[in-house]
Tab-separated table of C-alpha atoms and ligand atoms in Angstrom:
chain	number	residue	atom	x	y	z
A	1	MET	CA	-23.088	13.510	12.768
A	2	GLY	CA	-26.284	12.416	10.984
A	3	CYS	CA	-26.129	13.966	7.718
A	4	ALA	CA	-27.609	14.370	4.670
A	5	LEU	CA	-25.448	13.059	2.021
A	6	SER	CA	-25.191	9.497	3.808
A	7	GLY	CA	-28.344	7.846	2.634
A	8	PRO	CA	-29.537	4.179	1.322
A	9	GLY	CA	-27.603	2.216	-0.613
A	10	VAL	CA	-24.310	2.567	1.680
A	11	THR	CA	-23.489	-0.075	4.229
A	12	PRO	CA	-23.563	0.652	7.703
A	13	GLU	CA	-20.606	0.739	10.091
A	14	PRO	CA	-19.229	-1.279	12.498
A	15	THR	CA	-16.197	-2.396	13.713
A	16	PHE	CA	-12.961	-1.791	11.900
A	17	SER	CA	-9.222	-2.123	13.653
A	18	LYS	CA	-7.817	0.493	16.154
A	19	GLU	CA	-5.521	2.671	14.469
A	20	LYS	CA	-2.269	3.589	16.515
A	21	ARG	CA	-3.041	7.322	16.848
A	22	GLY	CA	-6.057	6.727	18.949
A	23	LEU	CA	-8.487	7.580	15.694
A	24	ASP	CA	-11.582	6.322	15.940
A	25	LEU	CA	-12.474	4.396	12.567
A	26	SER	CA	-14.709	1.497	14.379
A	27	GLU	CA	-16.599	0.914	10.863
A	28	GLU	CA	-17.818	-2.270	9.324
A	29	THR	CA	-15.155	-3.828	6.810
A	30	GLU	CA	-17.563	-5.726	4.149
A	31	CYS	CA	-16.963	-4.687	0.864
A	32	ALA	CA	-20.084	-2.701	-0.279
A	33	GLU	CA	-21.358	-4.846	-3.456
A	34	THR	CA	-24.185	-2.766	-4.227
A	35	PRO	CA	-22.090	0.517	-6.774
A	36	GLU	CA	-24.418	3.870	-5.146
A	37	PRO	CA	-25.503	5.072	-8.794
A	38	LEU	CA	-25.749	8.132	-9.741
A	39	HIS	CA	-28.720	9.740	-9.160
A	40	LEU	CA	-28.552	13.096	-10.659
A	41	SER	CA	-31.365	14.374	-13.962
A	42	GLU	CA	-29.907	16.480	-16.853
A	43	PRO	CA	-31.146	19.520	-14.992
A	44	GLN	CA	-29.394	18.800	-12.253
A	45	LYS	CA	-25.976	18.417	-14.268
A	46	ALA	CA	-26.663	21.478	-15.759
A	47	LEU	CA	-26.528	23.578	-12.215
A	48	ILE	CA	-23.849	21.584	-10.987
A	49	ARG	CA	-21.973	22.764	-13.984
A	50	GLU	CA	-22.995	25.861	-13.704
A	51	SER	CA	-22.924	26.573	-10.078
A	52	TRP	CA	-18.603	25.115	-11.268
A	53	LYS	CA	-18.493	28.228	-13.568
A	54	ILE	CA	-18.950	30.959	-10.728
A	55	LEU	CA	-16.699	28.386	-7.908
A	56	HIS	CA	-14.102	27.474	-10.079
A	57	LYS	CA	-12.444	30.977	-9.800
A	58	ASP	CA	-12.518	29.962	-6.137
A	59	ILE	CA	-11.420	26.437	-5.411
A	60	ALA	CA	-8.861	27.828	-3.361
A	61	ARG	CA	-10.542	29.265	-1.237
A	62	VAL	CA	-13.172	26.979	-0.623
A	63	GLY	CA	-10.900	24.610	-0.433
A	64	VAL	CA	-9.434	25.670	2.477
A	65	ILE	CA	-12.957	27.691	4.144
A	66	VAL	CA	-14.057	23.431	3.425
A	67	PHE	CA	-11.120	21.711	5.416
A	68	VAL	CA	-11.257	24.515	8.140
A	69	ARG	CA	-14.698	24.363	8.842
A	70	LEU	CA	-14.367	20.099	8.783
A	71	PHE	CA	-11.968	20.024	11.320
A	72	GLU	CA	-13.991	23.042	12.956
A	73	THR	CA	-16.752	20.682	13.689
A	74	HIS	CA	-14.661	17.428	13.994
A	75	PRO	CA	-10.845	18.254	15.334
A	76	GLU	CA	-10.721	14.389	15.390
A	77	CYS	CA	-10.304	14.403	11.539
A	78	LYS	CA	-7.351	16.226	12.062
A	79	ASP	CA	-5.448	13.295	13.052
A	80	VAL	CA	-4.867	11.875	10.032
A	81	PHE	CA	-2.884	14.396	9.003
A	82	PHE	CA	0.504	13.933	10.022
A	83	GLN	CA	1.840	17.469	8.229
A	84	PHE	CA	-0.651	19.348	10.327
A	85	ARG	CA	-2.424	17.460	13.157
A	86	ASP	CA	-0.034	19.275	15.885
A	87	ILE	CA	-2.035	22.941	14.541
A	88	ASP	CA	-3.521	24.027	16.623
A	89	ASP	CA	-3.880	27.374	16.127
A	90	LEU	CA	-6.996	27.053	13.191
A	91	GLN	CA	-5.864	30.776	11.869
A	92	GLN	CA	-2.194	29.330	11.479
A	93	LEU	CA	-3.992	26.297	9.860
A	94	LYS	CA	-6.028	28.542	7.326
A	95	MET	CA	-2.219	29.971	6.267
A	96	SER	CA	0.180	26.405	5.811
A	97	LYS	CA	1.093	25.500	2.847
A	98	GLU	CA	0.004	21.640	3.184
A	99	LEU	CA	-3.391	22.847	4.357
A	100	GLN	CA	-3.515	24.505	1.283
A	101	ALA	CA	-1.625	22.035	-1.414
A	102	HIS	CA	-5.057	19.378	-0.167
A	103	SER	CA	-7.276	21.525	-0.105
A	104	LEU	CA	-6.666	22.227	-3.798
A	105	ARG	CA	-6.496	18.111	-4.525
A	106	VAL	CA	-9.852	17.596	-3.481
A	107	MET	CA	-10.811	20.232	-4.828
A	108	SER	CA	-9.042	19.493	-7.969
A	109	PHE	CA	-11.130	16.388	-7.798
A	110	ILE	CA	-14.199	17.779	-7.575
A	111	GLU	CA	-13.705	19.171	-10.542
A	112	LYS	CA	-12.154	15.993	-12.209
A	113	SER	CA	-15.768	14.705	-11.373
A	114	VAL	CA	-18.094	17.272	-12.518
A	115	ALA	CA	-15.967	17.265	-16.067
A	116	ARG	CA	-16.897	13.295	-15.628
A	117	LEU	CA	-20.834	13.448	-14.483
A	118	ASP	CA	-21.792	12.346	-18.017
A	119	GLN	CA	-19.339	9.601	-18.406
A	120	VAL	CA	-19.973	7.732	-15.609
A	121	GLU	CA	-17.443	4.452	-16.092
A	122	LYS	CA	-15.075	7.235	-15.941
A	123	LEU	CA	-15.895	8.927	-12.581
A	124	GLU	CA	-17.018	5.570	-10.537
A	125	HIS	CA	-13.654	4.559	-11.937
A	126	LEU	CA	-11.901	7.743	-10.031
A	127	ALA	CA	-13.784	8.043	-6.764
A	128	PHE	CA	-13.197	3.978	-6.327
A	129	GLU	CA	-9.422	4.710	-6.429
A	130	LEU	CA	-9.313	6.995	-4.118
A	131	GLY	CA	-11.357	5.800	-1.543
A	132	ARG	CA	-8.380	2.918	-2.114
A	133	SER	CA	-5.947	5.268	-1.093
A	134	HIS	CA	-7.642	6.823	1.875
A	135	PHE	CA	-7.782	3.208	3.016
A	136	ARG	CA	-3.612	4.035	2.803
A	137	TYR	CA	-3.675	7.601	3.883
A	138	LYS	CA	-5.881	6.188	6.813
A	139	ALA	CA	-8.912	8.377	6.638
A	140	PRO	CA	-11.525	6.533	7.106
A	141	PRO	CA	-14.854	6.646	5.306
A	142	LYS	CA	-17.827	8.202	7.900
A	143	TYR	CA	-15.341	11.156	7.375
A	144	TYR	CA	-16.244	11.882	3.842
A	145	GLU	CA	-19.290	13.063	4.330
A	146	TYR	CA	-18.457	15.616	6.499
A	147	ILE	CA	-16.490	17.289	3.539
A	148	GLY	CA	-19.882	17.165	0.480
A	149	ALA	CA	-21.886	18.178	3.834
A	150	GLN	CA	-19.323	21.589	4.698
A	151	PHE	CA	-18.306	21.941	0.644
A	152	ILE	CA	-22.203	23.391	0.455
A	153	GLN	CA	-22.363	25.020	3.382
A	154	ALA	CA	-18.794	26.800	2.108
A	155	VAL	CA	-20.308	27.681	-1.391
A	156	GLN	CA	-23.474	29.629	-0.551
A	157	PRO	CA	-22.712	32.552	0.013
A	158	ILE	CA	-19.828	32.389	-2.882
A	159	LEU	CA	-22.590	31.326	-5.189
A	160	LYS	CA	-24.822	33.981	-3.612
A	161	GLU	CA	-28.055	34.654	-6.085
A	162	HIS	CA	-26.880	31.547	-8.191
A	163	TRP	CA	-27.291	29.388	-4.857
A	164	THR	CA	-31.046	27.351	-5.389
A	165	PRO	CA	-32.574	24.916	-2.774
A	166	GLU	CA	-32.111	23.407	-5.765
A	167	VAL	CA	-28.657	23.991	-6.380
A	168	GLU	CA	-28.300	22.615	-3.114
A	169	LYS	CA	-29.765	19.093	-4.018
A	170	ALA	CA	-28.146	18.684	-6.783
A	171	TRP	CA	-24.436	19.002	-5.561
A	172	GLU	CA	-25.557	17.051	-1.598
A	173	SER	CA	-26.742	13.849	-4.891
A	174	LEU	CA	-23.524	14.079	-6.499
A	175	PHE	CA	-21.357	13.772	-2.905
A	176	LYS	CA	-23.043	11.250	-1.715
A	177	TYR	CA	-22.511	8.960	-4.623
A	178	LEU	CA	-18.220	10.042	-4.583
A	179	THR	CA	-18.172	9.605	-1.029
A	180	ALA	CA	-20.316	5.584	-1.768
A	181	THR	CA	-17.770	4.631	-4.394
A	182	MET	CA	-14.917	5.968	-2.387
A	183	ARG	CA	-16.362	3.856	0.597
A	184	ARG	CA	-16.667	1.245	-1.821
A	185	GLY	CA	-12.503	1.648	-2.490
A	186	PHE	CA	-11.876	1.567	1.022
A	187	TYR	CA	-12.957	-1.251	1.954
A	188	THR	CA	-12.028	-2.883	-1.064
A	189	GLU	CA	-8.486	-2.117	-0.262
A	190	GLU	CA	-8.619	-2.615	3.222
A	191	LYS	CA	-9.835	-7.278	2.156
A	192	THR	CA	-7.022	-6.821	0.016
A	193	ALA	CA	-4.975	-5.631	2.299
A	194	GLY	CA	-6.226	-8.650	4.591
A	195	SER	CA	-5.841	-10.917	2.361
A	196	GLY	CA	-1.783	-10.660	1.058
A	197	GLY	CA	-3.356	-8.948	-2.046
A	198	LYS	CA	-6.118	-10.519	-3.073
A	199	SER	CA	-9.046	-8.844	-3.210
A	200	PRO	CA	-12.146	-10.712	-2.033
A	201	CYS	CA	-14.474	-8.623	-3.713
A	202	SER	CA	-14.233	-8.819	-7.149
A	203	ARG	CA	-16.070	-6.094	-8.553
A	204	LYS	CA	-14.186	-3.831	-10.798
A	205	ALA	CA	-14.786	-0.153	-10.979
A	206	GLY	CA	-16.565	0.337	-13.090
A	207	ALA	CA	-17.829	-2.877	-13.490
A	208	GLY	CA	-22.260	-2.908	-12.848
A	209	SER	CA	-22.479	0.755	-12.699
A	210	THR	CA	-25.881	1.365	-13.290
A	211	PRO	CA	-26.762	4.093	-15.961
A	212	ASN	CA	-28.037	7.323	-15.234
A	213	LYS	CA	-32.121	6.651	-15.767
A	214	ILE	CA	-33.270	9.729	-14.556
B	1	HEM	C1	-15.202	14.114	-0.065
B	1	HEM	C2	-14.143	13.372	0.054
B	1	HEM	C3	-12.328	13.146	0.124
B	1	HEM	C4	-12.056	13.631	-1.505
B	1	HEM	C5	-12.787	14.099	-2.726
B	1	HEM	C6	-10.487	13.559	-1.384
B	1	HEM	C7	-9.529	13.601	-2.125
B	1	HEM	C8	-8.433	13.724	-1.870
B	1	HEM	C9	-7.321	13.979	-2.734
B	1	HEM	C10	-7.872	14.607	-4.736
B	1	HEM	C11	-6.385	13.367	-2.412
B	1	HEM	C12	-5.123	13.572	-2.836
B	1	HEM	C13	-4.308	12.482	-3.396
B	1	HEM	C14	-4.877	11.789	-4.082
B	1	HEM	O1	-4.841	11.717	-4.885
B	1	HEM	O2	-5.296	9.769	-4.249
B	1	HEM	C15	-6.458	13.325	-0.962
B	1	HEM	C16	-5.751	13.283	-0.679
B	1	HEM	C17	-5.930	12.724	1.118
B	1	HEM	N1	-6.758	12.946	1.583
B	1	HEM	FE1	-8.375	13.457	1.042
B	1	HEM	N2	-10.664	13.595	0.390
B	1	HEM	C18	-12.016	13.130	1.219
B	1	HEM	C19	-11.607	13.092	2.234
B	1	HEM	C20	-10.919	12.965	3.127
B	1	HEM	C21	-11.045	13.266	4.529
B	1	HEM	C22	-12.196	13.506	5.136
B	1	HEM	C23	-9.820	13.455	4.924
B	1	HEM	C24	-9.273	13.017	6.682
B	1	HEM	C25	-10.650	13.087	7.716
B	1	HEM	C26	-8.705	13.214	4.052
B	1	HEM	C27	-7.598	12.677	4.383
B	1	HEM	C28	-7.014	12.737	3.179
B	1	HEM	C29	-5.670	12.179	2.775
B	1	HEM	C30	-4.280	11.885	4.909
B	1	HEM	C31	-4.684	12.559	2.249
B	1	HEM	C32	-2.940	12.423	2.032
B	1	HEM	C33	-2.196	13.012	1.856
B	1	HEM	C34	-1.999	14.391	1.054
B	1	HEM	O3	-2.965	14.443	-0.095
B	1	HEM	O4	-1.702	15.397	1.829
B	1	HEM	N3	-9.291	12.843	2.716
B	1	HEM	N4	-7.999	13.134	-0.919
């Protein structure tokens, strides 16, 4: 899917070893050495915080909507989740305790990210480590950007009159940053795994972050 959330600063992705389960994990295996800067102005951060105050009450629901829509639009993503990959009925999937728990974990991560908008090094560390753990979950980066796109769609009807193109743009920028940083963590972990535990990417999370300029 072409996605508004992908963008410059992120390396495109060719070949990655094929998974046993038949997932198409074709991606480039390289350390994206240049960290994605967090392009958020102070007014944009305020928009994210204000809209999160509204969304916060509904995070369990938003999380489930995001993932059910992800599986509707990209059914191949479901194969990554051994807990519910065999559930084909989307209504049944919505009721799945595992899906609900996972969706809540993802939304809690978004909550943590919103709380760290002014602590960009901490935010980067969080997202980088999450990307590393997603290598272990065998969840490839090309899927991450779908989450942001689905999140933006899911929150519009909840935010109602509080949703504006500016709010959308602010969330888009945050997801772009998070997914790019996760992607870097994923490839770093992949290289580390492929080199017997020694990371060929010497950069640590947080090192080289571009401070918020806008
Ligand atoms: C912006 C995108 C995403 C975020 C923020 C995110 C966040 C998380 C979080 C917070 C966890 C809990 C475990 C941990 O902290 O390490 C998790 C686990 C996991 N994620 Fe993601 N995730 C994203 C995208 C995806 C996608 C697209 C897939 C699959 C297609 C995926 C597959 C998994 C799996 C398999 C687990 C482990 C099982 C579980 O916790 O239920 N994630 N994710």
